[in-house]
CSV table of C-alpha atoms in Angstrom, one decimal:
chain,number,residue,atom,x,y,z
X,1,LYS,CA,-24.6,-10.6,-12.8
X,2,ASN,CA,-24.3,-7.4,-11.2
X,3,GLN,CA,-21.0,-6.5,-9.4
X,4,VAL,CA,-19.5,-4.0,-7.9
X,5,GLU,CA,-15.8,-4.7,-8.1
X,6,GLN,CA,-13.2,-2.0,-5.9
X,7,SER,CA,-9.1,-1.5,-5.9
X,8,PRO,CA,-7.7,-1.1,-4.1
X,9,GLN,CA,-8.2,-3.9,-1.3
X,10,SER,CA,-6.4,-1.6,1.2
X,11,LEU,CA,-4.7,1.2,1.3
X,12,ILE,CA,-1.6,2.7,4.1
X,13,ILE,CA,-1.0,6.8,3.0
X,14,LEU,CA,0.2,9.9,5.4
X,15,GLU,CA,-1.7,11.5,6.9
X,16,GLY,CA,-1.2,15.2,5.1
X,17,LYS,CA,-1.9,13.5,1.5
X,18,ASN,CA,-4.8,12.1,-0.6
X,19,CYS,CA,-5.8,10.0,-2.2
X,20,THR,CA,-8.1,8.1,-5.0
X,21,LEU,CA,-10.4,5.4,-4.5
X,22,GLN,CA,-11.9,3.3,-7.8
X,23,CYS,CA,-15.6,1.4,-7.7
X,24,ASN,CA,-16.0,-0.3,-11.6
X,25,TYR,CA,-19.6,-1.9,-11.9
X,26,THR,CA,-21.6,-3.6,-14.2
X,27,VAL,CA,-25.0,-2.4,-13.2
X,28,SER,CA,-26.8,-2.2,-15.1
X,29,PRO,CA,-29.8,-0.5,-16.1
X,30,PHE,CA,-28.1,2.4,-14.0
X,31,SER,CA,-29.4,4.1,-11.8
X,32,ASN,CA,-26.9,5.9,-9.6
X,33,LEU,CA,-23.5,5.0,-7.4
X,34,ARG,CA,-23.3,5.9,-3.9
X,35,TRP,CA,-20.6,5.3,-1.4
X,36,TYR,CA,-19.7,5.0,2.1
X,37,LYS,CA,-17.5,5.6,5.3
X,38,GLN,CA,-17.1,2.7,7.8
X,39,ASP,CA,-15.1,3.0,10.5
X,40,THR,CA,-14.7,-0.5,12.5
X,41,GLY,CA,-17.2,-1.7,14.2
X,42,ARG,CA,-20.1,0.7,12.3
X,43,GLY,CA,-23.0,0.9,10.5
X,44,PRO,CA,-21.8,2.5,7.0
X,45,VAL,CA,-22.7,6.6,6.2
X,46,SER,CA,-23.7,8.5,3.6
X,47,LEU,CA,-20.7,9.7,1.4
X,48,THR,CA,-22.3,10.7,-2.0
X,49,ILE,CA,-25.3,10.0,-4.2
X,50,MET,CA,-24.4,10.8,-7.7
X,51,THR,CA,-27.1,9.8,-10.6
X,52,PHE,CA,-26.2,9.1,-14.2
X,53,SER,CA,-26.1,12.7,-15.6
X,54,GLU,CA,-24.1,13.9,-12.7
X,55,ASN,CA,-20.7,13.7,-13.5
X,56,THR,CA,-18.8,14.6,-9.8
X,57,LYS,CA,-20.4,15.4,-6.4
X,58,SER,CA,-18.0,16.8,-3.4
X,59,ASN,CA,-18.4,16.5,0.4
X,60,GLY,CA,-16.4,18.3,2.1
X,61,ARG,CA,-13.1,17.1,1.3
X,62,TYR,CA,-14.4,14.1,-0.5
X,63,THR,CA,-15.1,14.3,-4.4
X,64,ALA,CA,-16.6,11.6,-5.8
X,65,THR,CA,-16.3,11.1,-10.0
X,66,LEU,CA,-18.7,9.3,-12.3
X,67,ASP,CA,-17.9,7.8,-16.0
X,68,ALA,CA,-21.3,6.8,-16.8
X,69,ASP,CA,-19.1,4.6,-20.2
X,70,THR,CA,-17.3,3.3,-18.6
X,71,LYS,CA,-18.6,2.2,-15.8
X,72,GLN,CA,-15.6,3.8,-13.6
X,73,SER,CA,-16.1,6.0,-10.7
X,74,SER,CA,-13.7,7.5,-7.7
X,75,LEU,CA,-13.8,8.8,-4.5
X,76,HIS,CA,-10.9,11.3,-4.1
X,77,ILE,CA,-9.6,12.5,-0.7
X,78,THR,CA,-7.4,15.8,-0.5
X,79,ALA,CA,-5.7,16.1,2.1
X,80,SER,CA,-6.6,13.1,4.6
X,81,GLN,CA,-6.6,13.6,8.5
X,82,LEU,CA,-6.3,10.5,10.6
X,83,SER,CA,-10.1,10.0,11.4
X,84,ASP,CA,-10.6,9.2,7.1
X,85,SER,CA,-9.2,5.7,8.3
X,86,ALA,CA,-12.2,3.4,7.5
X,87,SER,CA,-13.1,1.4,5.3
X,88,TYR,CA,-14.9,2.7,2.0
X,89,ILE,CA,-18.4,1.7,0.6
X,90,CYS,CA,-18.9,2.0,-3.9
X,91,VAL,CA,-22.9,0.4,-3.6
X,92,VAL,CA,-24.6,0.7,-7.3
X,93,SER,CA,-27.9,0.7,-7.5
X,94,ALA,CA,-30.0,-0.7,-10.5
X,95,GLU,CA,-32.9,0.6,-12.1
X,96,SER,CA,-36.3,-1.0,-11.0
X,97,GLY,CA,-35.4,-2.9,-8.7
X,98,GLY,CA,-34.7,-6.3,-9.0
X,99,GLY,CA,-32.1,-9.0,-6.4
X,100,ALA,CA,-31.9,-7.2,-3.3
X,101,ASP,CA,-34.1,-4.4,-4.1
X,102,GLY,CA,-31.2,-3.5,-7.0
X,103,LEU,CA,-28.4,-2.6,-4.8
X,104,THR,CA,-24.9,-3.8,-5.0
X,105,PHE,CA,-22.8,-3.3,-2.7
X,106,GLY,CA,-18.8,-3.9,-3.3
X,107,LYS,CA,-16.3,-4.6,-0.4
X,108,GLY,CA,-14.9,-1.5,0.3
X,109,THR,CA,-11.4,-0.8,0.5
X,110,HIS,CA,-9.5,-0.7,4.0
X,111,LEU,CA,-7.9,3.1,4.1
X,112,ILE,CA,-5.9,2.9,6.7
X,113,ILE,CA,-3.7,6.6,7.8
X,114,GLN,CA,-0.7,7.0,9.8
X,115,PRO,CA,0.4,10.4,11.2
C,1,ASP,CA,-30.9,10.1,17.9
C,2,THR,CA,-33.6,9.7,14.4
C,3,GLY,CA,-30.7,7.3,13.3
C,4,VAL,CA,-31.7,4.1,12.5
C,5,SER,CA,-32.0,1.9,16.1
C,6,GLN,CA,-30.3,-1.2,16.3
C,7,ASP,CA,-30.6,-3.8,19.4
C,8,PRO,CA,-28.4,-4.9,21.4
C,9,ARG,CA,-25.6,-4.0,19.2
C,10,HIS,CA,-23.6,-6.8,20.7
C,11,LYS,CA,-24.6,-10.2,21.6
C,12,ILE,CA,-22.7,-13.3,22.6
C,13,THR,CA,-24.6,-16.9,22.6
C,14,LYS,CA,-24.0,-20.6,22.1
C,15,ARG,CA,-24.6,-22.6,19.8
C,16,GLY,CA,-27.8,-23.8,19.5
C,17,GLN,CA,-29.4,-21.1,21.4
C,18,ASN,CA,-32.0,-18.8,19.1
C,19,VAL,CA,-31.8,-14.7,19.0
C,20,THR,CA,-33.7,-11.7,18.1
C,21,PHE,CA,-32.5,-8.4,17.0
C,22,ARG,CA,-34.8,-5.3,16.0
C,23,CYS,CA,-34.6,-2.8,14.3
C,24,ASP,CA,-35.8,0.7,14.5
C,25,PRO,CA,-35.7,2.2,10.8
C,26,ILE,CA,-36.0,6.1,10.8
C,27,SER,CA,-39.9,7.8,11.0
C,28,GLU,CA,-41.5,7.7,8.1
C,29,HIS,CA,-39.1,5.2,6.2
C,30,ASN,CA,-41.6,2.5,4.8
C,31,ARG,CA,-38.1,0.1,3.4
C,32,LEU,CA,-36.2,-1.6,5.6
C,33,TYR,CA,-33.6,-3.4,4.7
C,34,TRP,CA,-31.2,-6.5,6.9
C,35,TYR,CA,-27.3,-7.0,5.8
C,36,ARG,CA,-24.9,-9.3,7.9
C,37,GLN,CA,-21.4,-8.3,7.0
C,38,THR,CA,-18.3,-10.3,8.1
C,39,LEU,CA,-14.1,-8.9,8.1
C,40,GLY,CA,-13.0,-7.6,5.0
C,41,GLN,CA,-16.4,-8.1,3.2
C,42,GLY,CA,-19.4,-6.5,2.1
C,43,PRO,CA,-22.1,-6.2,3.5
C,44,GLU,CA,-24.4,-9.1,2.2
C,45,PHE,CA,-28.6,-8.6,1.1
C,46,LEU,CA,-30.8,-10.8,4.1
C,47,THR,CA,-33.9,-9.3,2.6
C,48,TYR,CA,-35.9,-6.2,2.8
C,49,PHE,CA,-39.3,-5.1,3.5
C,50,GLN,CA,-41.5,-1.8,2.4
C,51,ASN,CA,-44.5,-1.9,5.3
C,52,GLU,CA,-45.2,-4.7,6.4
C,53,ALA,CA,-45.0,-6.7,3.2
C,54,GLN,CA,-41.3,-8.4,3.0
C,55,LEU,CA,-40.6,-9.1,-0.4
C,56,GLU,CA,-37.3,-10.2,-0.9
C,57,LYS,CA,-35.2,-12.9,1.1
C,58,SER,CA,-31.9,-14.0,-0.2
C,59,ARG,CA,-30.8,-17.7,-0.5
C,60,LEU,CA,-28.5,-16.7,2.5
C,61,LEU,CA,-31.2,-16.0,4.6
C,62,SER,CA,-32.2,-20.3,5.3
C,63,ASP,CA,-35.0,-21.6,6.9
C,64,ARG,CA,-33.4,-20.4,10.5
C,65,PHE,CA,-33.4,-16.7,9.8
C,66,SER,CA,-36.6,-15.3,10.1
C,67,ALA,CA,-37.6,-11.5,9.4
C,68,GLU,CA,-40.7,-9.3,10.5
C,69,ARG,CA,-41.5,-6.4,10.5
C,70,PRO,CA,-45.5,-6.2,11.8
C,71,LYS,CA,-46.8,-3.1,11.8
C,72,GLY,CA,-44.6,-1.2,9.2
C,73,SER,CA,-42.2,0.3,11.5
C,74,PHE,CA,-39.7,-2.0,13.6
C,75,SER,CA,-38.5,-5.3,12.5
C,76,THR,CA,-36.8,-8.3,14.6
C,77,LEU,CA,-34.3,-10.9,12.5
C,78,GLU,CA,-34.4,-14.1,14.8
C,79,ILE,CA,-31.7,-16.5,14.5
C,80,GLN,CA,-32.6,-20.7,15.2
C,81,ARG,CA,-30.4,-22.4,16.4
C,82,THR,CA,-27.6,-20.4,15.8
C,83,GLU,CA,-24.2,-22.2,13.8
C,84,GLN,CA,-20.5,-20.5,14.2
C,85,GLY,CA,-20.9,-19.8,11.0
C,86,ASP,CA,-23.7,-17.2,11.5
C,87,SER,CA,-21.0,-15.3,13.4
C,88,ALA,CA,-21.2,-11.4,11.7
C,89,MET,CA,-22.5,-7.9,11.9
C,90,TYR,CA,-26.7,-7.3,11.8
C,91,LEU,CA,-26.5,-4.4,10.1
C,92,CYS,CA,-30.7,-3.3,9.1
C,93,ALA,CA,-31.3,-0.4,7.5
C,94,SER,CA,-33.6,2.3,6.6
C,95,SER,CA,-35.3,4.5,2.9
C,96,LEU,CA,-37.9,6.7,2.4
C,97,GLY,CA,-40.5,5.6,-1.1
C,98,ASP,CA,-39.2,4.0,-3.3
C,99,ARG,CA,-37.1,6.4,-5.4
C,100,ALA,CA,-33.4,4.4,-6.4
C,101,GLY,CA,-31.6,7.9,-4.9
C,102,ASN,CA,-33.9,8.1,-1.6
C,103,THR,CA,-30.9,7.7,0.9
C,104,ILE,CA,-30.2,4.7,3.2
C,105,TYR,CA,-29.8,5.2,6.4
C,106,PHE,CA,-27.6,2.7,8.0
C,107,GLY,CA,-27.8,1.3,12.4
C,108,GLU,CA,-24.9,1.1,14.3
C,109,GLY,CA,-25.0,-2.3,13.5
C,110,SER,CA,-25.7,-6.2,16.0
C,111,TRP,CA,-22.6,-7.5,16.8
C,112,LEU,CA,-22.6,-11.8,16.7
C,113,THR,CA,-21.1,-14.1,18.3
C,114,VAL,CA,-21.6,-17.7,18.0
C,115,VAL,CA,-19.2,-20.2,20.7
């Protein structure tokens, strides 16, 4: 069964500090992995999409890494800001569709940035 | 605004009533998805369309739920005889084509509260 596990479930850090969120998956055959940011009460917004051949991808202060061998991804946030407070959702796609059009969602990591 | 549009954003209804949500995807996006999300959880797949064809329905989509995309553009999600357990945010998303790497864009969601 395709699964996406995210850790930690929640995280509180001080403004200006860095943090790393984890995503482990068992989706097969793997196609790509996406990270989304979801502000409270809003829809998710795409941060990055990574395919099998990509190890690192950056989007401003957000840097995602992918290790397709160990089936792990991380999202690193540098110099956190209050506006980074949100849920971060990992979504993994399987090739050739499959159930739910091949998309498996993690439950998200709830990040709180404190001033 | 050319993003995914959902209406209404909030709906409070009495148990047993019917409700309908509308989603207008990004123009030219032929894939349209519906998800349900409860507090602290990731989005749960309900159904998706390729143009006007409904390609898959989750087992979460009981016979009280129906989704349509009659002309391959906007979509509606109707819930009949609402129950308190239907209270959630209903997210619509769209993407272009059937390439697994295409970005999926989410709307802001429609919040449903059944009292």
